[in-house]
Tab-separated table of C-alpha atoms and ligand atoms in Angstrom:
chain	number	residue	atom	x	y	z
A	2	UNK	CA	-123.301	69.479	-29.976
A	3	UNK	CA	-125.597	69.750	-27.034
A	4	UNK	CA	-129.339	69.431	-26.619
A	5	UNK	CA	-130.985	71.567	-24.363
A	6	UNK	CA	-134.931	71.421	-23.348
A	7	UNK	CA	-135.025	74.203	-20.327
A	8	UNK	CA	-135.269	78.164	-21.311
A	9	UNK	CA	-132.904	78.718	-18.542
A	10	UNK	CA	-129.926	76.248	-19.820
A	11	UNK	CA	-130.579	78.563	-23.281
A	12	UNK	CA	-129.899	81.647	-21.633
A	13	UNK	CA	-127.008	80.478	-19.549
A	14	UNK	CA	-125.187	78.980	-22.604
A	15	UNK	CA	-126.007	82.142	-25.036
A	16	UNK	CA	-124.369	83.933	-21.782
A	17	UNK	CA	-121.482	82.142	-21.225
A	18	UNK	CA	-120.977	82.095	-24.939
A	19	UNK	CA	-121.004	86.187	-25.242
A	20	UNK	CA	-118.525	86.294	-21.620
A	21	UNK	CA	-115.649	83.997	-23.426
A	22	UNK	CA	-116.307	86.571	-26.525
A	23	UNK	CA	-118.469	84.496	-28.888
A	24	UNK	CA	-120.916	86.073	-31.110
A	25	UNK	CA	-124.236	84.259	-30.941
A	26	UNK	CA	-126.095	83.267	-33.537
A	27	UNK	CA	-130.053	81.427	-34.074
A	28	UNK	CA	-131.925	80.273	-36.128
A	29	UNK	CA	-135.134	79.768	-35.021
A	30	UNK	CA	-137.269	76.679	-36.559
A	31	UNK	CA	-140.131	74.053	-36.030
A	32	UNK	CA	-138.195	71.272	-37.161
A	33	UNK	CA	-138.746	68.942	-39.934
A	34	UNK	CA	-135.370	70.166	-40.954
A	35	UNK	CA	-134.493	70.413	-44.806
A	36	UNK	CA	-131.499	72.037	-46.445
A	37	UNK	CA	-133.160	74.975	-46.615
A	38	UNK	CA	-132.413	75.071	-42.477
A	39	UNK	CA	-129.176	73.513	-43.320
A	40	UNK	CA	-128.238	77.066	-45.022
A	41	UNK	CA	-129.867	79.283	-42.817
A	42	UNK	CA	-127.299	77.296	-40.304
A	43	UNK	CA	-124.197	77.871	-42.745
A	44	UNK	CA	-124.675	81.138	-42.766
A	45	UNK	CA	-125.141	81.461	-39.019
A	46	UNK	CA	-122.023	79.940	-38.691
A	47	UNK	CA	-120.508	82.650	-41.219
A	48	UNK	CA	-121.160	85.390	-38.544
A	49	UNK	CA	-121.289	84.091	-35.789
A	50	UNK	CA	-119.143	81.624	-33.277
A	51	UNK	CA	-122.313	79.606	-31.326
A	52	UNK	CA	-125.023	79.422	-33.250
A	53	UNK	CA	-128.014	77.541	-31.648
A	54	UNK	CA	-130.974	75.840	-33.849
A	55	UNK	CA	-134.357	76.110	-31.458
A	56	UNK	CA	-137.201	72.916	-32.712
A	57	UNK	CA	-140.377	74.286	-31.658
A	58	UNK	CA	-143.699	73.337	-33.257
A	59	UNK	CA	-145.552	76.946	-32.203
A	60	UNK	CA	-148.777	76.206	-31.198
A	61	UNK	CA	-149.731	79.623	-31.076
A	62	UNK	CA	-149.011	80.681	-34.645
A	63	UNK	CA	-151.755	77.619	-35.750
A	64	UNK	CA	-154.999	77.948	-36.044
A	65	UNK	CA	-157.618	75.708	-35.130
A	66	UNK	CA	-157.993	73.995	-38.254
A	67	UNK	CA	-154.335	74.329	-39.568
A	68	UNK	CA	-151.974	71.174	-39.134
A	69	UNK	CA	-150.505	71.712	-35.909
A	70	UNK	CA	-151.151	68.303	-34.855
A	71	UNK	CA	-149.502	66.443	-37.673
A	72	UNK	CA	-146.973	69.208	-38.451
A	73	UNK	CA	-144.141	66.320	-38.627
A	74	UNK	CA	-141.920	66.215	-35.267
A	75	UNK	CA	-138.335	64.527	-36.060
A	76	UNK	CA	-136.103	65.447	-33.162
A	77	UNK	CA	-133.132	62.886	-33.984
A	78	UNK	CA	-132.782	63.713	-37.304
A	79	UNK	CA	-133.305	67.700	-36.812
A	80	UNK	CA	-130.441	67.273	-34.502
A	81	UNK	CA	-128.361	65.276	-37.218
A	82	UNK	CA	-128.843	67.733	-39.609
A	83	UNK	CA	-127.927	70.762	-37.130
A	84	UNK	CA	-124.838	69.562	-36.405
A	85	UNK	CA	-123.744	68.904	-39.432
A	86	UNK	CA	-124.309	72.180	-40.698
A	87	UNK	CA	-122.489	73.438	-37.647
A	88	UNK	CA	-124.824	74.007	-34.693
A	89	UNK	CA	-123.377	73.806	-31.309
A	90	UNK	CA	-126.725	73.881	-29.397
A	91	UNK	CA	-130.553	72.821	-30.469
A	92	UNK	CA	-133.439	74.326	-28.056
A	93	UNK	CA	-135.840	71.836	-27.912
A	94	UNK	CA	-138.787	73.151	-25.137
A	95	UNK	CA	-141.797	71.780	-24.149
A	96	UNK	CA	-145.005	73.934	-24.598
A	97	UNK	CA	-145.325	74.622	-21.082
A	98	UNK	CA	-141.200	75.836	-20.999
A	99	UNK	CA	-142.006	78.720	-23.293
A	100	UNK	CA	-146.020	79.192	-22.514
A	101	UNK	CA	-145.932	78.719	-18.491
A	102	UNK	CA	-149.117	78.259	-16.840
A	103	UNK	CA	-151.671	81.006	-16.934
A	104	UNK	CA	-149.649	82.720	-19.557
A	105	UNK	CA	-151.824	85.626	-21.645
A	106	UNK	CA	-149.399	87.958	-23.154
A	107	UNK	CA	-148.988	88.059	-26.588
A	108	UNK	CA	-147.169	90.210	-29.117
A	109	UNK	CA	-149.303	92.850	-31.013
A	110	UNK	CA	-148.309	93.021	-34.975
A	111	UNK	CA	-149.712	96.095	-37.313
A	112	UNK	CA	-149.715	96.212	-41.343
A	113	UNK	CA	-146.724	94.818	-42.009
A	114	UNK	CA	-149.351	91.082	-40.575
A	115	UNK	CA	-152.151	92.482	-42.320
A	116	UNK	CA	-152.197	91.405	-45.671
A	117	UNK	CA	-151.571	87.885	-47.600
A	118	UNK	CA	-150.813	85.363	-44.893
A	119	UNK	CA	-151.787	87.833	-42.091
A	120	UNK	CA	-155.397	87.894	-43.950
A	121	UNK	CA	-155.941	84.154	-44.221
A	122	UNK	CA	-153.988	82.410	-40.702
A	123	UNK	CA	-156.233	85.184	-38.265
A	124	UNK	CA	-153.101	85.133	-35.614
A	125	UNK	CA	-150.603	83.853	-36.841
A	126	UNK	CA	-147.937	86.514	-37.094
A	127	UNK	CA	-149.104	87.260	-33.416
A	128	UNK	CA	-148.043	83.966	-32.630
A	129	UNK	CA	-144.950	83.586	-34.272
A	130	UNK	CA	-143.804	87.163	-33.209
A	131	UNK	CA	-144.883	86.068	-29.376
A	132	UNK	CA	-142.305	83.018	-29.514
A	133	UNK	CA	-139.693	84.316	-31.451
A	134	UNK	CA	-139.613	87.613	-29.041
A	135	UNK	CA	-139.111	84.685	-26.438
A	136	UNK	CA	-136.456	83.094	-28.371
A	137	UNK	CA	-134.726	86.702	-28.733
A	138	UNK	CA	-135.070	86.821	-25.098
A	139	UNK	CA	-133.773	84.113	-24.123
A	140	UNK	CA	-130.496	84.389	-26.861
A	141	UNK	CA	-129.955	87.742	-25.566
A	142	UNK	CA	-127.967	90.058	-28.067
A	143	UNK	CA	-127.765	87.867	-31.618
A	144	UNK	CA	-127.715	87.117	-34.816
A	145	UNK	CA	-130.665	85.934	-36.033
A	146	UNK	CA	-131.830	84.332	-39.355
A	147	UNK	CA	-134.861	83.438	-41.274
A	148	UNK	CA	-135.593	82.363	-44.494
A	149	UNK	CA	-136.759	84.778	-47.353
A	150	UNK	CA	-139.113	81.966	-48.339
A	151	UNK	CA	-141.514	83.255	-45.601
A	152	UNK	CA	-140.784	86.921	-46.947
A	153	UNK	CA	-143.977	88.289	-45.090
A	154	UNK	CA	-142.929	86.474	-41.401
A	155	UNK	CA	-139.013	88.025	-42.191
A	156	UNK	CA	-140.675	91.409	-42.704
A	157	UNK	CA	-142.974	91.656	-39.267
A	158	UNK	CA	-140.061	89.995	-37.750
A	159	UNK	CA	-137.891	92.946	-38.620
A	160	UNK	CA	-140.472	95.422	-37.904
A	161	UNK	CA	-140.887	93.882	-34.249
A	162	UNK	CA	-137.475	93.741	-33.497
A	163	UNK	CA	-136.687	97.244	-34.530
A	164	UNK	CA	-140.091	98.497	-33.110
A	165	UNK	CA	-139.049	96.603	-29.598
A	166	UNK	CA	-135.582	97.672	-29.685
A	167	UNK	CA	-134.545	94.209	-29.257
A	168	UNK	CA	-130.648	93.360	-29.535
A	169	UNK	CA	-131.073	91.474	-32.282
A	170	UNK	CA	-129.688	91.774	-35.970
A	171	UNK	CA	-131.761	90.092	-38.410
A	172	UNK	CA	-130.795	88.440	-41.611
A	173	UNK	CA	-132.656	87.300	-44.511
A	174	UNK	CA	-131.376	84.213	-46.087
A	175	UNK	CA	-132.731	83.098	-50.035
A	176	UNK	CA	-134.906	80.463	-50.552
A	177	UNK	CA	-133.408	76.884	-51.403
A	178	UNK	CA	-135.160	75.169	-54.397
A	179	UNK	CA	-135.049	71.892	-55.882
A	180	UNK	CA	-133.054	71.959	-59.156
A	181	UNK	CA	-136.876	71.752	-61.157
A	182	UNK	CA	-137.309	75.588	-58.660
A	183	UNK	CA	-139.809	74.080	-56.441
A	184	UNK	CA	-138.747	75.452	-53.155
A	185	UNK	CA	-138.100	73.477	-50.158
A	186	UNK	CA	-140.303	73.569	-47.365
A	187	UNK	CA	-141.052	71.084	-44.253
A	188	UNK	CA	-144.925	70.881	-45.560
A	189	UNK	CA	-143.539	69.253	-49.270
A	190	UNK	CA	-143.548	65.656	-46.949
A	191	UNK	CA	-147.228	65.940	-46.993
A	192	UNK	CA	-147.285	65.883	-51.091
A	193	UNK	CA	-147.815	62.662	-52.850
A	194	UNK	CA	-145.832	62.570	-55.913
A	195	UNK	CA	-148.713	63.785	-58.380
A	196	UNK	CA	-149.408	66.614	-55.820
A	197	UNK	CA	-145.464	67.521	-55.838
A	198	UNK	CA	-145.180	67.418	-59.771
A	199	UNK	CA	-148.264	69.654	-59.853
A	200	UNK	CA	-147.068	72.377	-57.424
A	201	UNK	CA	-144.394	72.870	-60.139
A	202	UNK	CA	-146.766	74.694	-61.072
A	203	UNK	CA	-145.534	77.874	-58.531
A	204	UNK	CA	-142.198	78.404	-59.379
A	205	UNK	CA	-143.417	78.492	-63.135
A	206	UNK	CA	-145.843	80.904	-62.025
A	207	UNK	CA	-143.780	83.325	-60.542
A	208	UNK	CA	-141.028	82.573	-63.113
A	209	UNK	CA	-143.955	84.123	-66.007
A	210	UNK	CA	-144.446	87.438	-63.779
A	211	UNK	CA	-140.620	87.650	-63.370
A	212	UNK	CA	-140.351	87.333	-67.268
A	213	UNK	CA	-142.841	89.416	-67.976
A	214	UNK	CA	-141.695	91.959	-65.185
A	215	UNK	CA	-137.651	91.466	-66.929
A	216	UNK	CA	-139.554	92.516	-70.051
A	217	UNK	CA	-140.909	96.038	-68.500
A	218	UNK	CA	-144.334	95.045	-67.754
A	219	UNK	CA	-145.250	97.077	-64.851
A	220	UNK	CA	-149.115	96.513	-64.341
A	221	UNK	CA	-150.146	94.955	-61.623
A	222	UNK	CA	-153.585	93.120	-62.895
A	223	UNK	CA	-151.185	91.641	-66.159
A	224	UNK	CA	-148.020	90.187	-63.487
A	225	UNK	CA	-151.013	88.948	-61.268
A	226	UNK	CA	-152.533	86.717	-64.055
A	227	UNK	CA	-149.757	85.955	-65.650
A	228	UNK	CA	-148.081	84.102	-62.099
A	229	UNK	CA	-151.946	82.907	-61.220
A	230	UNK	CA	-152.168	80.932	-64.689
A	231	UNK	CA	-150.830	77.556	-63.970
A	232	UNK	CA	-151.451	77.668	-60.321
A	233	UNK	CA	-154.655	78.443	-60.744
A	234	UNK	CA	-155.086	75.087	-63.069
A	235	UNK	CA	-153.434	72.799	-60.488
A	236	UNK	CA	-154.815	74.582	-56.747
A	237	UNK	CA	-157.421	72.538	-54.740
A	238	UNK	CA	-157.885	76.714	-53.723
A	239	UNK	CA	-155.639	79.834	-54.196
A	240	UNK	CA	-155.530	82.371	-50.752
A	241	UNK	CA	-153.763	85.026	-52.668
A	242	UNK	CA	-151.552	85.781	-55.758
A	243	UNK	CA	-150.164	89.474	-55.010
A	244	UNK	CA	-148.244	91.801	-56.031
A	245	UNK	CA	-147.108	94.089	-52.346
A	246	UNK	CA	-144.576	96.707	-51.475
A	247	UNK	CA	-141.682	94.601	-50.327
A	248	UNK	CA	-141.300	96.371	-47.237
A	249	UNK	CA	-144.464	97.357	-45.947
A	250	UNK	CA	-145.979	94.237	-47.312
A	251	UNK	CA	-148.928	96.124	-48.427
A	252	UNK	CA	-150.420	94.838	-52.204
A	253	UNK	CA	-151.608	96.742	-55.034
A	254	UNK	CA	-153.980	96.743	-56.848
A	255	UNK	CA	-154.714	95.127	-60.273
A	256	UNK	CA	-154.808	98.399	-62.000
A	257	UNK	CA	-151.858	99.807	-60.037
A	258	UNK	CA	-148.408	100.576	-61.557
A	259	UNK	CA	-145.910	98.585	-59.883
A	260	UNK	CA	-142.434	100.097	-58.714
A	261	UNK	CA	-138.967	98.329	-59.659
A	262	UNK	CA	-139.225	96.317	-56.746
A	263	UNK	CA	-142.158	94.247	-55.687
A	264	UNK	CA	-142.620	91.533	-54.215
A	265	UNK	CA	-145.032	88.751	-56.023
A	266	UNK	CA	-146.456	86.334	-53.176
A	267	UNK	CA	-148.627	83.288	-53.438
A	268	UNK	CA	-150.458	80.823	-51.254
A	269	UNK	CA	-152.143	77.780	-52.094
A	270	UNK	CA	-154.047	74.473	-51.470
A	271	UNK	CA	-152.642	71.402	-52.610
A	272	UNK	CA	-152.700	67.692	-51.541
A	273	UNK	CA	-153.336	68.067	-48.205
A	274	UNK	CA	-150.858	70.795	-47.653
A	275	UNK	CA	-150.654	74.657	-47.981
A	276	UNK	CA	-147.823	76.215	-49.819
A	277	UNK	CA	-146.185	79.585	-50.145
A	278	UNK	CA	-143.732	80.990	-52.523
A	279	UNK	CA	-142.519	84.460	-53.169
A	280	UNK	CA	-139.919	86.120	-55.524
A	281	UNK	CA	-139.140	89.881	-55.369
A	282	UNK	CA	-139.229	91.165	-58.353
A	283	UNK	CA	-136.427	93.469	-59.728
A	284	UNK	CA	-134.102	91.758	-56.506
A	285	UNK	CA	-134.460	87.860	-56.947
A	286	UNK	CA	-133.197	85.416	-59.558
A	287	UNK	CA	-136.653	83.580	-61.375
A	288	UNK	CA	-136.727	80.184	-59.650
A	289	UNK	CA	-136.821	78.875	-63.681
A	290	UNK	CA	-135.889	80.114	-66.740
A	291	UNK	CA	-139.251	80.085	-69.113
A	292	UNK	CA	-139.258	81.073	-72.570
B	320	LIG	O1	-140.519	79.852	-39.749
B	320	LIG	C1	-140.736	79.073	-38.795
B	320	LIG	O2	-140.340	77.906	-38.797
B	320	LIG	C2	-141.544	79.573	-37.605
B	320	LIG	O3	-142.562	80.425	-38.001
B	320	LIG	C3	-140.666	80.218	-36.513
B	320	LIG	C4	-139.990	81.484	-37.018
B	320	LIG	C5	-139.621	79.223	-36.042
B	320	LIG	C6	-141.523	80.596	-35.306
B	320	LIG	O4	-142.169	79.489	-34.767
């Protein structure tokens, strides 16, 4: 497996890989690789022939006081795991590489950013559309595949690539959880043990609304609470519990009737690090069974 740190040696491999008759494949990522990238790779390498891992820590999709800086870099081991999972090539840039001097273009998002994270990281989605419409063009025609554990990022991503008519098929893989359903993420380094037993509390959360949903409880304001509980009793602060449309990623409100498929999204403060979480309810498994 090769590492490559220059856009153009990206494009020229992705090129020569589509001229012998390989299907390309990416999966974009900012390192700190977990299993969770591990599967996204997997199934890369289910339908496609090169499938190329890009380690990128975005500056653009941070904001000022987010954790950019510390965001944890591991280069050696992100390439370990990549190739074991069955990369052929990692895209490792530089800033400058994929922001060059002087650079001022950025990608514009609508509602599908608006809400949830789109509401609390101002710029965010702008950002991590901007570099992965990079990454796209650089690939060139692909397969390309994000996790469902950011459901709101796989959503604008969609949107932008269908909205740019970029050659690019996108693919939603599910969220990988620890066996006790709390799901992995590269930000779970930053918990200290007490903070990681605590943010148990989100899978138990959303495992009560997906209960209570299972049961035929369709208001809004009653799923809400009922996923905000425990969270709510472990959170340094809660951004959002919601209940959205799982395509437009627009939420409803508490005294709303929810259709048969919704997606329930939170985001949190704990120990140091922010979490998200999401099940779609009606579509996804709980991450627990609860009585
Ligand atoms: O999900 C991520 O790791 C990032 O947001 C992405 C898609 C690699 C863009 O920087």
């Amino acid at each position: 497996m090769d590492t490559v740190h220059d856009p153009a040696d990206l494009r020229r491999a992705c090129d020569a890989a589509r001229a012998r008759g390989a299907r390309v494949g990416l999966v974009p990522t900012m390192g700190a690789l977990h299993e969770g990238h591990a599967t996204l790779v997997r199934a890369a390498a289910e339908r496609a022939d090169f499938v190329v891992v890009t380690v990128f820590v975005n500056p653009t999709q941070f904001g000022p006081n987010e954790d950019f800086a510390r965001y944890p870099r591991t280069l050696d081991a992100d390439r370990a795991l990549a190739k074991e999972a069955g990369a052929a090539l990692v895209f490792a840039p530089e800033g400058r590489a994929m922001y060059p001097e002087g650079d001022e273009t950025r990608v514009h998002v609508g509602e599908t950013a608006a809400a949830l994270c789109g509401a609390h990281r101002p710029g965010h989605f702008e950002g991590v559309t901007t570099v992965v419409a990079k990454f796209f063009a650089l690939a060139g025609p692909c397969v390309a595949l994000f996790g469902r554990k950011d459901y709101q990022q796989l959503k604008v991503i969609e949107r932008m690539t269908r909205d740019l008519l970029l050659p690019v098929e996108i693919v939603g893989v599910p969220t990988v959880r620890e066996p006790d359903g709390l799901a992995l993420s590269s930000r779970n380094r930053y918990l200290s043990a007490a903070a990681r037993q605590s943010a148990l509390a989100i899978p138990t959360g959303l495992s009560r609304a997906s209960a209570l949903f299972a049961k035929g409880e369709r208001n809004a304001g009653a799923l809400r609470a009922a996923c905000r509980e425990p969270i709510a009793a472990v959170a340094d602060s809660i951004d959002y519990v919601e209940l959205a449309d799982p395509d437009r990623v627009t939420p409803f409100p508490d005294d709303a009737r929810v259709p048969d498929r919704t997606l329930l999204a939170v985001a949190l403060r704990l120990g140091g690090a922010r979490l998200i979480d999401n099940v779609v309810l009606g579509e996804d498994r709980a991450p627990l069974e609860v009585p």
